[in-house]
């Protein structure tokens, strides 16, 4: 078998507005094809492919419909970390409801059958917004291998691909004996999110713990953390940091308050803390933001 590429997929990556950021093309991978890209909203139908298609949502939430126009049409709002699985040799009708960063991985059915190690053929189920922490980490690691590619990593990539195939065969097969699919995580309601956001805005300068945020939504800490990420695509602490960065940037561009005071006012320990975060997230510094207005 030769190297897998776009010709082995169902054609989504051939849409004219999709420009992959990076792919595994040219690396000699014959059991896997990977592509990372930004997708625009679309509605289309695709023919069957000999490869299984696995899509990891890197952002979100975004609404996806599959089986559009059919009696089995389904719609789901999928957060970052959600998975879309399209088994090989099946037609696909799908609608993407918003812009989305995705990681696509395609692997031949032969890899799944080999990983299953069974005389009876294994059929995969289609998934729409399932959560599989192991698959998510395997796909992200494969993407990192492509980004930091060196010839000596070929065996590592093959091993990761085999683990992806094994997880699909074990946890995502179809049929009466198939394991139950992980249910998509329910997101915070509009009311719950508004209450949490109000608390964050009011106490931006304070150290807010998960317990306080969860209490504002009327949820346990673990349930709140999952539902918050399903709603925003970010864990609560990262979302809070983003709010602090946005407020600090606004004050720096529009006022003359000392930078050290702005840092504390926006929840940073000191000016150096604010500088580190701005440099990491925006690639700039407080002084540069103030100077550029």
PDB file of C-alpha atoms in Angstrom:
ATOM      1  CA  UNK A   1       0.000   0.000   0.000  1.00  0.00           C
ATOM      2  CA  UNK A   2       1.309   3.446  -0.903  1.00  0.00           C
ATOM      3  CA  UNK A   3       1.182   6.610   1.129  1.00  0.00           C
ATOM      4  CA  UNK A   4      -2.315   7.680   2.171  1.00  0.00           C
ATOM      5  CA  UNK A   5      -3.419  11.078   0.954  1.00  0.00           C
ATOM      6  CA  UNK A   6      -6.441  13.206   0.024  1.00  0.00           C
ATOM      7  CA  UNK A   7      -7.410  10.743  -2.730  1.00  0.00           C
ATOM      8  CA  UNK A   8      -8.131   8.160  -0.009  1.00  0.00           C
ATOM      9  CA  UNK A   9     -10.570  10.450   1.832  1.00  0.00           C
ATOM     10  CA  UNK A  10     -14.213  11.262   1.167  1.00  0.00           C
ATOM     11  CA  UNK A  11     -13.456  14.709  -0.256  1.00  0.00           C
ATOM     12  CA  UNK A  12     -14.129  17.102   2.611  1.00  0.00           C
ATOM     13  CA  UNK A  13     -10.530  18.303   2.461  1.00  0.00           C
ATOM     14  CA  UNK A  14     -10.973  19.095  -1.229  1.00  0.00           C
ATOM     15  CA  UNK A  15     -13.536  21.808  -0.538  1.00  0.00           C
ATOM     16  CA  UNK A  16     -12.194  25.008  -2.138  1.00  0.00           C
ATOM     17  CA  UNK A  17     -12.196  27.096   1.049  1.00  0.00           C
ATOM     18  CA  UNK A  18     -10.246  24.595   3.156  1.00  0.00           C
ATOM     19  CA  UNK A  19      -6.547  25.390   3.371  1.00  0.00           C
ATOM     20  CA  UNK A  20      -4.717  22.866   5.577  1.00  0.00           C
ATOM     21  CA  UNK A  21      -2.238  24.319   8.035  1.00  0.00           C
ATOM     22  CA  UNK A  22      -0.262  21.060   7.892  1.00  0.00           C
ATOM     23  CA  UNK A  23      -0.721  17.471   6.736  1.00  0.00           C
ATOM     24  CA  UNK A  24       1.159  14.178   6.781  1.00  0.00           C
ATOM     25  CA  UNK A  25       1.600  14.313   3.000  1.00  0.00           C
ATOM     26  CA  UNK A  26       5.145  13.404   1.976  1.00  0.00           C
ATOM     27  CA  UNK A  27       5.989  11.630   5.235  1.00  0.00           C
ATOM     28  CA  UNK A  28       5.404   8.156   3.820  1.00  0.00           C
ATOM     29  CA  UNK A  29       2.572   7.207   6.167  1.00  0.00           C
ATOM     30  CA  UNK A  30       0.756   4.250   4.593  1.00  0.00           C
ATOM     31  CA  UNK A  31      -1.654   3.512   7.467  1.00  0.00           C
ATOM     32  CA  UNK A  32      -2.761   7.029   8.317  1.00  0.00           C
ATOM     33  CA  UNK A  33      -3.404  10.455   6.829  1.00  0.00           C
ATOM     34  CA  UNK A  34      -3.613  13.574   9.003  1.00  0.00           C
ATOM     35  CA  UNK A  35      -4.679  17.109   8.196  1.00  0.00           C
ATOM     36  CA  UNK A  36      -5.162  20.154  10.423  1.00  0.00           C
ATOM     37  CA  UNK A  37      -7.173  23.092   9.091  1.00  0.00           C
ATOM     38  CA  UNK A  38      -9.717  25.865   9.599  1.00  0.00           C
ATOM     39  CA  UNK A  39     -13.145  25.126   8.106  1.00  0.00           C
ATOM     40  CA  UNK A  40     -15.865  27.519   6.991  1.00  0.00           C
ATOM     41  CA  UNK A  41     -19.575  26.708   7.424  1.00  0.00           C
ATOM     42  CA  UNK A  42     -20.887  24.435   4.681  1.00  0.00           C
ATOM     43  CA  UNK A  43     -23.510  21.869   3.743  1.00  0.00           C
ATOM     44  CA  UNK A  44     -22.515  19.067   1.385  1.00  0.00           C
ATOM     45  CA  UNK A  45     -22.788  15.403   0.508  1.00  0.00           C
ATOM     46  CA  UNK A  46     -19.783  13.124   0.149  1.00  0.00           C
ATOM     47  CA  UNK A  47     -19.369   9.704  -1.368  1.00  0.00           C
ATOM     48  CA  UNK A  48     -18.014   6.682   0.504  1.00  0.00           C
ATOM     49  CA  UNK A  49     -14.286   6.297   1.108  1.00  0.00           C
ATOM     50  CA  UNK A  50     -12.187   3.252   1.893  1.00  0.00           C
ATOM     51  CA  UNK A  51     -10.862   5.012   4.982  1.00  0.00           C
ATOM     52  CA  UNK A  52     -12.535   5.719   8.300  1.00  0.00           C
ATOM     53  CA  UNK A  53     -12.751   9.459   8.973  1.00  0.00           C
ATOM     54  CA  UNK A  54     -12.130  10.774  12.467  1.00  0.00           C
ATOM     55  CA  UNK A  55     -12.527  14.502  13.157  1.00  0.00           C
ATOM     56  CA  UNK A  56     -11.448  16.149  16.401  1.00  0.00           C
ATOM     57  CA  UNK A  57     -12.982  19.560  17.098  1.00  0.00           C
ATOM     58  CA  UNK A  58     -10.247  21.916  18.274  1.00  0.00           C
ATOM     59  CA  UNK A  59     -12.662  24.768  18.983  1.00  0.00           C
ATOM     60  CA  UNK A  60     -16.324  25.206  19.624  1.00  0.00           C
ATOM     61  CA  UNK A  61     -19.005  24.749  20.500  1.00  0.00           C
ATOM     62  CA  UNK A  62     -20.446  24.539  16.987  1.00  0.00           C
ATOM     63  CA  UNK A  63     -23.605  22.903  15.649  1.00  0.00           C
ATOM     64  CA  UNK A  64     -23.174  19.959  13.288  1.00  0.00           C
ATOM     65  CA  UNK A  65     -25.937  18.093  11.475  1.00  0.00           C
ATOM     66  CA  UNK A  66     -25.413  14.721   9.814  1.00  0.00           C
ATOM     67  CA  UNK A  67     -27.800  12.754   7.647  1.00  0.00           C
ATOM     68  CA  UNK A  68     -29.188  16.095   6.452  1.00  0.00           C
ATOM     69  CA  UNK A  69     -32.592  15.640   4.869  1.00  0.00           C
ATOM     70  CA  UNK A  70     -32.877  11.974   5.810  1.00  0.00           C
ATOM     71  CA  UNK A  71     -35.219  10.319   8.341  1.00  0.00           C
ATOM     72  CA  UNK A  72     -32.193   9.729  10.573  1.00  0.00           C
ATOM     73  CA  UNK A  73     -31.030  13.351  10.606  1.00  0.00           C
ATOM     74  CA  UNK A  74     -29.271  14.329  13.825  1.00  0.00           C
ATOM     75  CA  UNK A  75     -28.042  17.651  15.127  1.00  0.00           C
ATOM     76  CA  UNK A  76     -25.680  18.327  17.977  1.00  0.00           C
ATOM     77  CA  UNK A  77     -23.777  21.281  19.398  1.00  0.00           C
ATOM     78  CA  UNK A  78     -20.253  19.939  19.747  1.00  0.00           C
ATOM     79  CA  UNK A  79     -17.684  21.527  22.071  1.00  0.00           C
ATOM     80  CA  UNK A  80     -13.912  21.510  21.706  1.00  0.00           C
ATOM     81  CA  UNK A  81     -12.717  17.948  22.207  1.00  0.00           C
ATOM     82  CA  UNK A  82     -15.806  16.431  20.587  1.00  0.00           C
ATOM     83  CA  UNK A  83     -15.322  13.704  17.996  1.00  0.00           C
ATOM     84  CA  UNK A  84     -17.022  13.046  14.668  1.00  0.00           C
ATOM     85  CA  UNK A  85     -16.558   9.522  13.269  1.00  0.00           C
ATOM     86  CA  UNK A  86     -17.587   8.518   9.759  1.00  0.00           C
ATOM     87  CA  UNK A  87     -17.092   4.779   9.039  1.00  0.00           C
ATOM     88  CA  UNK A  88     -15.560   3.724   5.747  1.00  0.00           C
ATOM     89  CA  UNK A  89     -17.661   2.765   2.715  1.00  0.00           C
ATOM     90  CA  UNK A  90     -20.608   4.961   3.759  1.00  0.00           C
ATOM     91  CA  UNK A  91     -22.020   8.091   2.160  1.00  0.00           C
ATOM     92  CA  UNK A  92     -22.111  11.254   4.252  1.00  0.00           C
ATOM     93  CA  UNK A  93     -24.476  14.221   4.263  1.00  0.00           C
ATOM     94  CA  UNK A  94     -23.356  16.887   6.725  1.00  0.00           C
ATOM     95  CA  UNK A  95     -23.794  20.528   7.644  1.00  0.00           C
ATOM     96  CA  UNK A  96     -21.252  22.535   9.634  1.00  0.00           C
ATOM     97  CA  UNK A  97     -22.980  25.458  11.322  1.00  0.00           C
ATOM     98  CA  UNK A  98     -19.997  27.711  12.026  1.00  0.00           C
ATOM     99  CA  UNK A  99     -16.293  28.281  11.545  1.00  0.00           C
ATOM    100  CA  UNK A 100     -14.197  25.581  13.145  1.00  0.00           C
ATOM    101  CA  UNK A 101     -10.603  24.450  13.640  1.00  0.00           C
ATOM    102  CA  UNK A 102     -10.371  20.695  13.109  1.00  0.00           C
ATOM    103  CA  UNK A 103      -7.953  17.815  13.056  1.00  0.00           C
ATOM    104  CA  UNK A 104      -8.823  15.087  10.525  1.00  0.00           C
ATOM    105  CA  UNK A 105      -7.349  11.608  10.710  1.00  0.00           C
ATOM    106  CA  UNK A 106      -8.100   8.935   8.113  1.00  0.00           C
ATOM    107  CA  UNK A 107      -7.109   5.292   8.410  1.00  0.00           C
ATOM    108  CA  UNK A 108      -7.977   2.256   6.267  1.00  0.00           C
ATOM    109  CA  UNK A 109     -10.434  -0.362   7.457  1.00  0.00           C
ATOM    110  CA  UNK A 110      -7.662  -2.957   7.253  1.00  0.00           C
ATOM    111  CA  UNK A 111      -5.884  -1.205  10.158  1.00  0.00           C
ATOM    112  CA  UNK A 112      -8.997  -1.455  12.343  1.00  0.00           C
ATOM    113  CA  UNK A 113      -9.582  -5.112  11.476  1.00  0.00           C
ATOM    114  CA  UNK A 114      -5.967  -5.933  12.254  1.00  0.00           C
ATOM    115  CA  UNK A 115      -6.152  -4.100  15.586  1.00  0.00           C
ATOM    116  CA  UNK A 116      -9.365  -5.957  16.491  1.00  0.00           C
ATOM    117  CA  UNK A 117      -7.619  -9.329  16.129  1.00  0.00           C
ATOM    118  CA  UNK A 118     -10.926 -11.083  15.475  1.00  0.00           C
ATOM    119  CA  UNK A 119     -12.066 -13.507  12.795  1.00  0.00           C
ATOM    120  CA  UNK A 120     -15.397 -11.677  12.595  1.00  0.00           C
ATOM    121  CA  UNK A 121     -15.266  -8.291  10.830  1.00  0.00           C
ATOM    122  CA  UNK A 122     -15.594  -5.242  13.072  1.00  0.00           C
ATOM    123  CA  UNK A 123     -17.982  -2.482  12.015  1.00  0.00           C
ATOM    124  CA  UNK A 124     -17.517   1.002  13.412  1.00  0.00           C
ATOM    125  CA  UNK A 125     -20.398   3.169  14.597  1.00  0.00           C
ATOM    126  CA  UNK A 126     -20.862   6.724  13.395  1.00  0.00           C
ATOM    127  CA  UNK A 127     -20.281   9.269  16.147  1.00  0.00           C
ATOM    128  CA  UNK A 128     -21.490  12.839  16.501  1.00  0.00           C
ATOM    129  CA  UNK A 129     -19.966  14.749  19.396  1.00  0.00           C
ATOM    130  CA  UNK A 130     -18.708  11.783  21.403  1.00  0.00           C
ATOM    131  CA  UNK A 131     -15.967  12.326  23.962  1.00  0.00           C
ATOM    132  CA  UNK A 132     -13.000   9.947  24.099  1.00  0.00           C
ATOM    133  CA  UNK A 133     -10.105  11.349  26.112  1.00  0.00           C
ATOM    134  CA  UNK A 134      -7.656   8.700  24.884  1.00  0.00           C
ATOM    135  CA  UNK A 135      -8.453   9.247  21.213  1.00  0.00           C
ATOM    136  CA  UNK A 136      -8.228  13.006  21.699  1.00  0.00           C
ATOM    137  CA  UNK A 137      -4.733  12.744  23.170  1.00  0.00           C
ATOM    138  CA  UNK A 138      -3.579  10.282  20.491  1.00  0.00           C
ATOM    139  CA  UNK A 139      -4.745  12.587  17.695  1.00  0.00           C
ATOM    140  CA  UNK A 140      -3.148  15.646  19.289  1.00  0.00           C
ATOM    141  CA  UNK A 141       0.097  13.730  19.700  1.00  0.00           C
ATOM    142  CA  UNK A 142       0.020  12.681  16.039  1.00  0.00           C
ATOM    143  CA  UNK A 143      -0.470  16.315  15.070  1.00  0.00           C
ATOM    144  CA  UNK A 144       2.547  17.254  17.184  1.00  0.00           C
ATOM    145  CA  UNK A 145       4.596  14.553  15.441  1.00  0.00           C
ATOM    146  CA  UNK A 146       3.710  16.129  12.076  1.00  0.00           C
ATOM    147  CA  UNK A 147       4.511  19.629  13.333  1.00  0.00           C
ATOM    148  CA  UNK A 148       7.891  18.554  14.718  1.00  0.00           C
ATOM    149  CA  UNK A 149       8.613  15.888  12.121  1.00  0.00           C
ATOM    150  CA  UNK A 150      11.950  14.127  11.929  1.00  0.00           C
ATOM    151  CA  UNK A 151      12.636  10.875  10.056  1.00  0.00           C
ATOM    152  CA  UNK A 152      13.335   8.967  13.260  1.00  0.00           C
ATOM    153  CA  UNK A 153       9.742   9.529  14.377  1.00  0.00           C
ATOM    154  CA  UNK A 154       8.263   7.166  11.754  1.00  0.00           C
ATOM    155  CA  UNK A 155       8.088   4.196  14.129  1.00  0.00           C
ATOM    156  CA  UNK A 156       6.505   6.382  16.801  1.00  0.00           C
ATOM    157  CA  UNK A 157       3.868   7.598  14.340  1.00  0.00           C
ATOM    158  CA  UNK A 158       3.105   4.027  13.294  1.00  0.00           C
ATOM    159  CA  UNK A 159       2.664   3.042  16.924  1.00  0.00           C
ATOM    160  CA  UNK A 160       0.310   5.950  17.568  1.00  0.00           C
ATOM    161  CA  UNK A 161      -1.702   4.994  14.487  1.00  0.00           C
ATOM    162  CA  UNK A 162      -2.002   1.426  15.729  1.00  0.00           C
ATOM    163  CA  UNK A 163      -3.275   2.717  19.081  1.00  0.00           C
ATOM    164  CA  UNK A 164      -5.887   4.852  17.313  1.00  0.00           C
ATOM    165  CA  UNK A 165      -7.065   1.812  15.352  1.00  0.00           C
ATOM    166  CA  UNK A 166      -7.193  -0.325  18.505  1.00  0.00           C
ATOM    167  CA  UNK A 167      -9.238   2.275  20.399  1.00  0.00           C
ATOM    168  CA  UNK A 168     -11.683   2.540  17.509  1.00  0.00           C
ATOM    169  CA  UNK A 169     -12.041  -1.252  17.322  1.00  0.00           C
ATOM    170  CA  UNK A 170     -12.545  -1.579  21.056  1.00  0.00           C
ATOM    171  CA  UNK A 171     -14.666   1.433  21.974  1.00  0.00           C
ATOM    172  CA  UNK A 172     -16.394   2.559  18.779  1.00  0.00           C
ATOM    173  CA  UNK A 173     -17.661  -0.585  17.096  1.00  0.00           C
ATOM    174  CA  UNK A 174     -21.281  -0.932  16.017  1.00  0.00           C
ATOM    175  CA  UNK A 175     -23.677  -3.739  16.833  1.00  0.00           C
ATOM    176  CA  UNK A 176     -25.558  -5.167  19.827  1.00  0.00           C
ATOM    177  CA  UNK A 177     -22.378  -5.877  21.783  1.00  0.00           C
ATOM    178  CA  UNK A 178     -20.856  -2.479  21.165  1.00  0.00           C
ATOM    179  CA  UNK A 179     -19.864  -0.371  24.178  1.00  0.00           C
ATOM    180  CA  UNK A 180     -22.152   2.527  24.861  1.00  0.00           C
ATOM    181  CA  UNK A 181     -20.976   5.734  23.228  1.00  0.00           C
ATOM    182  CA  UNK A 182     -19.865   8.451  25.580  1.00  0.00           C
ATOM    183  CA  UNK A 183     -22.724  10.899  25.798  1.00  0.00           C
ATOM    184  CA  UNK A 184     -21.942  14.452  24.708  1.00  0.00           C
ATOM    185  CA  UNK A 185     -21.480  16.728  27.677  1.00  0.00           C
ATOM    186  CA  UNK A 186     -24.430  18.994  28.390  1.00  0.00           C
ATOM    187  CA  UNK A 187     -23.538  22.679  28.300  1.00  0.00           C
ATOM    188  CA  UNK A 188     -24.427  25.404  30.781  1.00  0.00           C
ATOM    189  CA  UNK A 189     -27.794  26.986  30.113  1.00  0.00           C
ATOM    190  CA  UNK A 190     -27.991  30.655  29.149  1.00  0.00           C
ATOM    191  CA  UNK A 191     -29.113  31.497  32.683  1.00  0.00           C
ATOM    192  CA  UNK A 192     -26.308  29.533  34.338  1.00  0.00           C
ATOM    193  CA  UNK A 193     -23.675  31.029  32.065  1.00  0.00           C
ATOM    194  CA  UNK A 194     -24.971  34.548  32.671  1.00  0.00           C
ATOM    195  CA  UNK A 195     -24.737  34.043  36.449  1.00  0.00           C
ATOM    196  CA  UNK A 196     -21.183  32.709  36.208  1.00  0.00           C
ATOM    197  CA  UNK A 197     -20.103  35.453  33.841  1.00  0.00           C
ATOM    198  CA  UNK A 198     -21.559  38.111  36.149  1.00  0.00           C
ATOM    199  CA  UNK A 199     -19.569  36.692  39.061  1.00  0.00           C
ATOM    200  CA  UNK A 200     -16.377  36.672  36.984  1.00  0.00           C
ATOM    201  CA  UNK A 201     -16.890  40.265  35.890  1.00  0.00           C
ATOM    202  CA  UNK A 202     -17.663  41.457  39.422  1.00  0.00           C
ATOM    203  CA  UNK A 203     -14.670  39.734  40.995  1.00  0.00           C
ATOM    204  CA  UNK A 204     -12.153  39.933  38.169  1.00  0.00           C
ATOM    205  CA  UNK A 205      -9.408  41.117  40.522  1.00  0.00           C
ATOM    206  CA  UNK A 206      -9.986  38.357  43.062  1.00  0.00           C
ATOM    207  CA  UNK A 207      -8.887  34.754  43.273  1.00  0.00           C
ATOM    208  CA  UNK A 208     -11.980  32.835  42.210  1.00  0.00           C
ATOM    209  CA  UNK A 209     -12.134  29.126  42.910  1.00  0.00           C
ATOM    210  CA  UNK A 210     -14.073  26.501  40.997  1.00  0.00           C
ATOM    211  CA  UNK A 211     -16.346  25.916  43.978  1.00  0.00           C
ATOM    212  CA  UNK A 212     -17.565  29.524  43.921  1.00  0.00           C
ATOM    213  CA  UNK A 213     -18.127  29.480  40.172  1.00  0.00           C
ATOM    214  CA  UNK A 214     -19.919  26.141  40.376  1.00  0.00           C
ATOM    215  CA  UNK A 215     -22.135  27.434  43.171  1.00  0.00           C
ATOM    216  CA  UNK A 216     -23.188  30.365  40.976  1.00  0.00           C
ATOM    217  CA  UNK A 217     -24.409  27.845  38.398  1.00  0.00           C
ATOM    218  CA  UNK A 218     -25.984  25.588  41.028  1.00  0.00           C
ATOM    219  CA  UNK A 219     -23.786  22.624  40.087  1.00  0.00           C
ATOM    220  CA  UNK A 220     -21.132  20.406  41.602  1.00  0.00           C
ATOM    221  CA  UNK A 221     -17.546  21.331  40.787  1.00  0.00           C
ATOM    222  CA  UNK A 222     -16.944  18.399  38.427  1.00  0.00           C
ATOM    223  CA  UNK A 223     -20.246  18.842  36.590  1.00  0.00           C
ATOM    224  CA  UNK A 224     -19.713  22.596  36.323  1.00  0.00           C
ATOM    225  CA  UNK A 225     -16.221  22.248  34.839  1.00  0.00           C
ATOM    226  CA  UNK A 226     -17.466  19.883  32.121  1.00  0.00           C
ATOM    227  CA  UNK A 227     -20.524  21.950  31.282  1.00  0.00           C
ATOM    228  CA  UNK A 228     -18.594  25.224  31.264  1.00  0.00           C
ATOM    229  CA  UNK A 229     -16.108  23.856  28.731  1.00  0.00           C
ATOM    230  CA  UNK A 230     -18.976  22.486  26.640  1.00  0.00           C
ATOM    231  CA  UNK A 231     -20.462  25.992  26.596  1.00  0.00           C
ATOM    232  CA  UNK A 232     -17.325  28.055  25.941  1.00  0.00           C
ATOM    233  CA  UNK A 233     -14.750  25.635  24.573  1.00  0.00           C
ATOM    234  CA  UNK A 234     -12.390  26.584  27.419  1.00  0.00           C
ATOM    235  CA  UNK A 235     -11.844  25.400  31.000  1.00  0.00           C
ATOM    236  CA  UNK A 236     -13.087  27.972  33.548  1.00  0.00           C
ATOM    237  CA  UNK A 237      -9.614  29.134  34.592  1.00  0.00           C
ATOM    238  CA  UNK A 238      -8.510  29.761  31.008  1.00  0.00           C
ATOM    239  CA  UNK A 239     -11.719  31.629  30.260  1.00  0.00           C
ATOM    240  CA  UNK A 240     -11.179  33.791  33.329  1.00  0.00           C
ATOM    241  CA  UNK A 241      -7.625  34.577  32.243  1.00  0.00           C
ATOM    242  CA  UNK A 242      -8.946  35.583  28.834  1.00  0.00           C
ATOM    243  CA  UNK A 243     -11.406  38.005  30.461  1.00  0.00           C
ATOM    244  CA  UNK A 244      -8.586  39.489  32.539  1.00  0.00           C
ATOM    245  CA  UNK A 245      -6.415  39.915  29.457  1.00  0.00           C
ATOM    246  CA  UNK A 246      -9.245  41.615  27.565  1.00  0.00           C
ATOM    247  CA  UNK A 247      -9.933  44.037  30.425  1.00  0.00           C
ATOM    248  CA  UNK A 248      -6.247  44.803  30.926  1.00  0.00           C
ATOM    249  CA  UNK A 249      -5.851  45.470  27.219  1.00  0.00           C
ATOM    250  CA  UNK A 250      -8.824  47.848  27.236  1.00  0.00           C
ATOM    251  CA  UNK A 251      -7.477  49.818  30.225  1.00  0.00           C
ATOM    252  CA  UNK A 252      -3.979  49.972  28.756  1.00  0.00           C
ATOM    253  CA  UNK A 253      -5.208  51.301  25.410  1.00  0.00           C
ATOM    254  CA  UNK A 254      -7.707  53.826  26.755  1.00  0.00           C
ATOM    255  CA  UNK A 255      -6.320  55.085  30.074  1.00  0.00           C
ATOM    256  CA  UNK A 256      -3.249  56.434  31.816  1.00  0.00           C
ATOM    257  CA  UNK A 257      -3.404  54.357  34.989  1.00  0.00           C
ATOM    258  CA  UNK A 258      -0.016  52.875  35.966  1.00  0.00           C
ATOM    259  CA  UNK A 259       0.566  49.430  34.499  1.00  0.00           C
ATOM    260  CA  UNK A 260       1.214  47.911  37.906  1.00  0.00           C
ATOM    261  CA  UNK A 261      -2.187  49.155  39.135  1.00  0.00           C
ATOM    262  CA  UNK A 262      -3.943  47.795  36.052  1.00  0.00           C
ATOM    263  CA  UNK A 263      -2.319  44.418  36.587  1.00  0.00           C
ATOM    264  CA  UNK A 264      -3.645  44.122  40.142  1.00  0.00           C
ATOM    265  CA  UNK A 265      -7.036  45.549  39.154  1.00  0.00           C
ATOM    266  CA  UNK A 266      -7.426  42.820  36.529  1.00  0.00           C
ATOM    267  CA  UNK A 267      -6.470  39.924  38.761  1.00  0.00           C
ATOM    268  CA  UNK A 268      -2.753  39.557  38.080  1.00  0.00           C
ATOM    269  CA  UNK A 269      -0.283  39.224  40.931  1.00  0.00           C
ATOM    270  CA  UNK A 270       1.923  42.071  39.722  1.00  0.00           C
ATOM    271  CA  UNK A 271       3.103  43.844  36.588  1.00  0.00           C
ATOM    272  CA  UNK A 272       5.552  41.085  35.644  1.00  0.00           C
ATOM    273  CA  UNK A 273       2.741  38.519  35.841  1.00  0.00           C
ATOM    274  CA  UNK A 274       0.627  40.592  33.450  1.00  0.00           C
ATOM    275  CA  UNK A 275       3.600  40.975  31.116  1.00  0.00           C
ATOM    276  CA  UNK A 276       4.208  37.215  30.995  1.00  0.00           C
ATOM    277  CA  UNK A 277       0.573  36.461  30.228  1.00  0.00           C
ATOM    278  CA  UNK A 278       0.250  39.147  27.541  1.00  0.00           C
ATOM    279  CA  UNK A 279       3.447  37.967  25.883  1.00  0.00           C
ATOM    280  CA  UNK A 280       2.248  34.341  25.924  1.00  0.00           C
ATOM    281  CA  UNK A 281      -1.294  35.047  24.708  1.00  0.00           C
ATOM    282  CA  UNK A 282      -0.961  38.125  22.506  1.00  0.00           C
ATOM    283  CA  UNK A 283       2.730  38.225  21.677  1.00  0.00           C
ATOM    284  CA  UNK A 284       3.071  41.727  23.083  1.00  0.00           C
ATOM    285  CA  UNK A 285       3.708  43.614  26.323  1.00  0.00           C
ATOM    286  CA  UNK A 286       1.671  46.112  28.398  1.00  0.00           C
ATOM    287  CA  UNK A 287       3.936  48.960  27.351  1.00  0.00           C
ATOM    288  CA  UNK A 288       3.547  48.081  23.663  1.00  0.00           C
ATOM    289  CA  UNK A 289      -0.253  47.894  23.975  1.00  0.00           C
ATOM    290  CA  UNK A 290      -0.334  51.329  25.626  1.00  0.00           C
ATOM    291  CA  UNK A 291       2.018  52.823  23.056  1.00  0.00           C
ATOM    292  CA  UNK A 292       0.060  51.423  20.079  1.00  0.00           C
ATOM    293  CA  UNK A 293      -3.220  52.583  21.534  1.00  0.00           C
TER     294      UNK A 293
END
